[in-house]
mmCIF file of C-alpha atoms in Angstrom:
data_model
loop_
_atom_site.group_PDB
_atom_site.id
_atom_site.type_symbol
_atom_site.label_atom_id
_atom_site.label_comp_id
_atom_site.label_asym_id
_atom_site.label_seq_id
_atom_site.Cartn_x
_atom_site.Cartn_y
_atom_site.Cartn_z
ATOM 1 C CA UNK H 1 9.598 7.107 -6.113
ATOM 2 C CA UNK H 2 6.438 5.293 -5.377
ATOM 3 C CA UNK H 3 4.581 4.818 -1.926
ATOM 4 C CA UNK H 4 2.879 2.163 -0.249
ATOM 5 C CA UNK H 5 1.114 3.011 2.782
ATOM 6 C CA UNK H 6 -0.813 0.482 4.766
ATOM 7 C CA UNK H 7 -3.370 2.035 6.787
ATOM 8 C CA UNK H 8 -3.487 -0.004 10.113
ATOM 9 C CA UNK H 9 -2.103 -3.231 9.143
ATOM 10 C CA UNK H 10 -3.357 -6.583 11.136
ATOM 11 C CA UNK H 11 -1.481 -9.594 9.818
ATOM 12 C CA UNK H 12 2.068 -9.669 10.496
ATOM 13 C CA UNK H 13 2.623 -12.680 7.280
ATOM 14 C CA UNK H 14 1.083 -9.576 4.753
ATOM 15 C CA UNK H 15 3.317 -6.747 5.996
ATOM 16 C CA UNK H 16 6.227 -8.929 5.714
ATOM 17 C CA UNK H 17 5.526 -10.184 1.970
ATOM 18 C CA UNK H 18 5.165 -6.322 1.271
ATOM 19 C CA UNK H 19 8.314 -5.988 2.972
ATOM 20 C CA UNK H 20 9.894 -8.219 0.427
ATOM 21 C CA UNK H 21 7.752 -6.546 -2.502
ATOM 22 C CA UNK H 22 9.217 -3.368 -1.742
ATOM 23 C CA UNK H 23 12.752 -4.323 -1.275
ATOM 24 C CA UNK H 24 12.300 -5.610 -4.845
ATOM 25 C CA UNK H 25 10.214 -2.927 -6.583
ATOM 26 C CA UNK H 26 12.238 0.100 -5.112
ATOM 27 C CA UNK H 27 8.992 1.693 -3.483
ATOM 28 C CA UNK H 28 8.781 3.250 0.198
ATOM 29 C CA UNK H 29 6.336 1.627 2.643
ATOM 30 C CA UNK H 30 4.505 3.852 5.678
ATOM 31 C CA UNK H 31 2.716 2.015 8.028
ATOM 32 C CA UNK H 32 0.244 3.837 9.940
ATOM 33 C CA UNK H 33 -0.519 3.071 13.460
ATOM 34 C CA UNK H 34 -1.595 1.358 15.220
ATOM 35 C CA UNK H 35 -0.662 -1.999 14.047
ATOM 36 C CA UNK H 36 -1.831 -5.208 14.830
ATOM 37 C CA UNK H 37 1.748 -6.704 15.775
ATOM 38 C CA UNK H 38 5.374 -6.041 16.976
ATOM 39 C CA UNK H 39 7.533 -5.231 14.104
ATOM 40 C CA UNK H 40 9.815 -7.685 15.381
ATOM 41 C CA UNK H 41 7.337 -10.479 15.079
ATOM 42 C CA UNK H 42 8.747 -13.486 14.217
ATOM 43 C CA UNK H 43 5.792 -14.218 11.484
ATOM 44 C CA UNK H 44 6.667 -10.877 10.177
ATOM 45 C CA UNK H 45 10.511 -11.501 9.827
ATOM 46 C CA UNK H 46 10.047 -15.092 8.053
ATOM 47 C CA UNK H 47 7.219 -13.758 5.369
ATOM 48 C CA UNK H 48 9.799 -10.847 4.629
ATOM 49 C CA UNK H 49 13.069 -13.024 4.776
ATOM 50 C CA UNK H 50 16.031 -11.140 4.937
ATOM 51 C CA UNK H 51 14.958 -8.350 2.843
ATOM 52 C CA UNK H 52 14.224 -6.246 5.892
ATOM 53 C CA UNK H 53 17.466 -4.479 5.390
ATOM 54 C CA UNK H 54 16.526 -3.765 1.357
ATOM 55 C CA UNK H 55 13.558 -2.534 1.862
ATOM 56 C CA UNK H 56 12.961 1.425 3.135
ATOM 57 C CA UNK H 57 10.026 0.875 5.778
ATOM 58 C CA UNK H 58 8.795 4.250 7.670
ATOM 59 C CA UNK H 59 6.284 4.106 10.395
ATOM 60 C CA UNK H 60 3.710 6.755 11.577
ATOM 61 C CA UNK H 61 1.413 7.184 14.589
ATOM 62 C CA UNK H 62 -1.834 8.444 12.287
ATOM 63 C CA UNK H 63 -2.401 8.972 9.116
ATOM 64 C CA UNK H 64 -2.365 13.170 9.523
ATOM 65 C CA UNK H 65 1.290 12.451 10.620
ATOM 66 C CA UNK H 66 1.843 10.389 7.405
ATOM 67 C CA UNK H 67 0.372 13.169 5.275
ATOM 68 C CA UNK H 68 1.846 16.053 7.017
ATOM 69 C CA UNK H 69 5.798 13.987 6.914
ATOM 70 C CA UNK H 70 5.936 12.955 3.665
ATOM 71 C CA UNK H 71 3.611 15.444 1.446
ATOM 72 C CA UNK H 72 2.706 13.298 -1.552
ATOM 73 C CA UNK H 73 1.636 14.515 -4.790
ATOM 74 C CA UNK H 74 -1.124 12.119 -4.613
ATOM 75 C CA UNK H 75 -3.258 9.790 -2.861
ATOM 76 C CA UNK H 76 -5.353 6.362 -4.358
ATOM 77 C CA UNK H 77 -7.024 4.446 -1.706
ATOM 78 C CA UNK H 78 -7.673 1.418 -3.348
ATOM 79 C CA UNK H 79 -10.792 -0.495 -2.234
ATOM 80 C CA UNK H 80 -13.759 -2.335 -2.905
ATOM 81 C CA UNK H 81 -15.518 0.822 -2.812
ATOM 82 C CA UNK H 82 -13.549 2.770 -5.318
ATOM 83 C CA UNK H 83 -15.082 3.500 -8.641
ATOM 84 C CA UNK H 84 -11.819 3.958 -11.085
ATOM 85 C CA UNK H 85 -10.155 0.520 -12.055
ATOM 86 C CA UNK H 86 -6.408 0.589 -10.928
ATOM 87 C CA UNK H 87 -5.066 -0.026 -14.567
ATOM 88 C CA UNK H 88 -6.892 3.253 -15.863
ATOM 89 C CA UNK H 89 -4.994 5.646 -13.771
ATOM 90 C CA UNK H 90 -2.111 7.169 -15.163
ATOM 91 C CA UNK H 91 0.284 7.119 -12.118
ATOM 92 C CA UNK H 92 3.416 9.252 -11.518
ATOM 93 C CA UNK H 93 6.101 9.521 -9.065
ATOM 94 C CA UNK H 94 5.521 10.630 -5.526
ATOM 95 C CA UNK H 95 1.972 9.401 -5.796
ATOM 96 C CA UNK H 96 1.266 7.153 -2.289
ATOM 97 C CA UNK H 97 -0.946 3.537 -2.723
ATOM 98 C CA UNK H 98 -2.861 3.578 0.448
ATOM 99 C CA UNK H 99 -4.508 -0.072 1.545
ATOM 100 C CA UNK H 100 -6.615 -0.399 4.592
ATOM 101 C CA UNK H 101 -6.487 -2.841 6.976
ATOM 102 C CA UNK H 102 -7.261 -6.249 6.164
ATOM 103 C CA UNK H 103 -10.239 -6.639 8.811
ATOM 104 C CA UNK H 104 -11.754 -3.166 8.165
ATOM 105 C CA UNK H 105 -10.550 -1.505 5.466
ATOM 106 C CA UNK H 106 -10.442 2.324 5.051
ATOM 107 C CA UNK H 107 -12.464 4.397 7.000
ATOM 108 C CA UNK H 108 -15.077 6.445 5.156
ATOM 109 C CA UNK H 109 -13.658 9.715 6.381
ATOM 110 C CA UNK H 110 -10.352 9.007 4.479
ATOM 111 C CA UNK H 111 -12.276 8.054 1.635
ATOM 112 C CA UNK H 112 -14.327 10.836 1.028
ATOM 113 C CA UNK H 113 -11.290 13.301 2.067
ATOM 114 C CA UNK H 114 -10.047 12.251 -1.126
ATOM 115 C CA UNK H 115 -12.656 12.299 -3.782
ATOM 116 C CA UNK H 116 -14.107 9.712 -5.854
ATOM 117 C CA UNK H 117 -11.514 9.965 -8.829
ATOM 118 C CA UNK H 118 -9.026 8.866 -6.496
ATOM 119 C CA UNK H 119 -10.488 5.938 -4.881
ATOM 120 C CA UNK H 120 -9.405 2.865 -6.603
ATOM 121 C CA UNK H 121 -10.810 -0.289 -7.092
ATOM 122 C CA UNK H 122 -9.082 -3.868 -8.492
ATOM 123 C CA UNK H 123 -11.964 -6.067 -10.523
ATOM 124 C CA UNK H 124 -13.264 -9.056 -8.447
ATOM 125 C CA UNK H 125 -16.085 -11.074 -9.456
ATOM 126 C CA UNK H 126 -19.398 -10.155 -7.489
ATOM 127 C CA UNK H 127 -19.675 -12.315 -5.031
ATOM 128 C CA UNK H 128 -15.495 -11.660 -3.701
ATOM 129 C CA UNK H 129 -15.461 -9.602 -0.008
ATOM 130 C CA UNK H 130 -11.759 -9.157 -0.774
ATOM 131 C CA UNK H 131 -8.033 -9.325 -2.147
ATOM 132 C CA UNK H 132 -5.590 -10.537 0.195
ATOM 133 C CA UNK H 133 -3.784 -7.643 1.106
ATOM 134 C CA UNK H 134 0.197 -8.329 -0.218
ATOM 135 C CA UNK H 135 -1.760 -9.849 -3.173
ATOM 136 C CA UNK H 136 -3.349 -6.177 -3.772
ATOM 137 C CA UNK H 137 -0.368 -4.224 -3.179
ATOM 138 C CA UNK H 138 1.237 -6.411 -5.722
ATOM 139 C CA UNK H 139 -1.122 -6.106 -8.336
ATOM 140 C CA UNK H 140 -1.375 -2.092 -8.390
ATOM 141 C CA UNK H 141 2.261 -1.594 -7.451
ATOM 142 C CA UNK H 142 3.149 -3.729 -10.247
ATOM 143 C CA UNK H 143 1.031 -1.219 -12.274
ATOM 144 C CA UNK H 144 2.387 2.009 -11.366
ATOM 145 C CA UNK H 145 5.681 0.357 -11.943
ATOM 146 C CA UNK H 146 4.909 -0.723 -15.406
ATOM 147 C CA UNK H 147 3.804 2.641 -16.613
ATOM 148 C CA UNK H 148 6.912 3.851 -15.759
ATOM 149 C CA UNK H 149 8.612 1.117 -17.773
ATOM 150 C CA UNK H 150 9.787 -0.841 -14.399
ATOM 151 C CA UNK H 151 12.261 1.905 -14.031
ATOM 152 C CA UNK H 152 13.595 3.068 -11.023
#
């Protein structure tokens, strides 16, 4: 099994599209506190439709706690920062996608905690800030998913 963590997530449309990506894909999704809405947002609940109840959503008050709860194998931050192309990882199960928050990304601390090989990065042409942030957790899910021949 695959994880999706979303490191301080701002924009309740975003969590809930994940919401619905996960209830499809079969992956677990740990948001870390604090978050910039109610889970019970009404903008959250119509971007994730009724797959609330398909999807396995965990939530944690830091990122230690994630870490220390759930002990992944291994952890890719992906960001515009990263210096390994998402595609060119091999990824196995147990390994945890972790995505920043849409305003400020992940902190540099996290980063380097980490190490270079496992900081991720999705090709954008040069003058892109950003992904949108279900759009990115699509793309590399997708990927992980893929090498595994979309199995569950």
């Amino acid at each position: 099994m695959f994880h999706i963590v979303l490191y301080q997530p701002q924009i309740p449309p975003n969590t809930g599209n994940i919401i619905r990506l996960v209830a499809n894909n079969g992956f677990k999704l740990h948001l870390i506190e604090p978050l910039g809405f109610n889970l019970e947002q009404k903008q959250l609940r119509r971007a994730g439709l009724d797959y609330h109840d398909l999807a396995n959503v965990f939530q944690y008050p830091s990122y230690g706690h994630f870490l220390q709860t759930v002990q992944p194998d291994r952890v890719f931050a992906i960001t515009t920062k990263g210096t390994v192309i998402y595609n060119q990882v091999n990824y196995t199960r147990g390994d945890a996608l972790l995505f920043g928050s849409e305003t400020s990304g992940l902190p540099e601390d996290i980063r380097q905690s980490l190490g270079k090989e496992y900081c991720i990065s999705i090709p954008m042409r040069p003058c892109s800030r950003s992904l949108n942030l279900s759009n990115a957790v699509a793309i590399v899910s997708y990927e992980a998913w893929r090498q595994h021949s979309f199995e569950m």
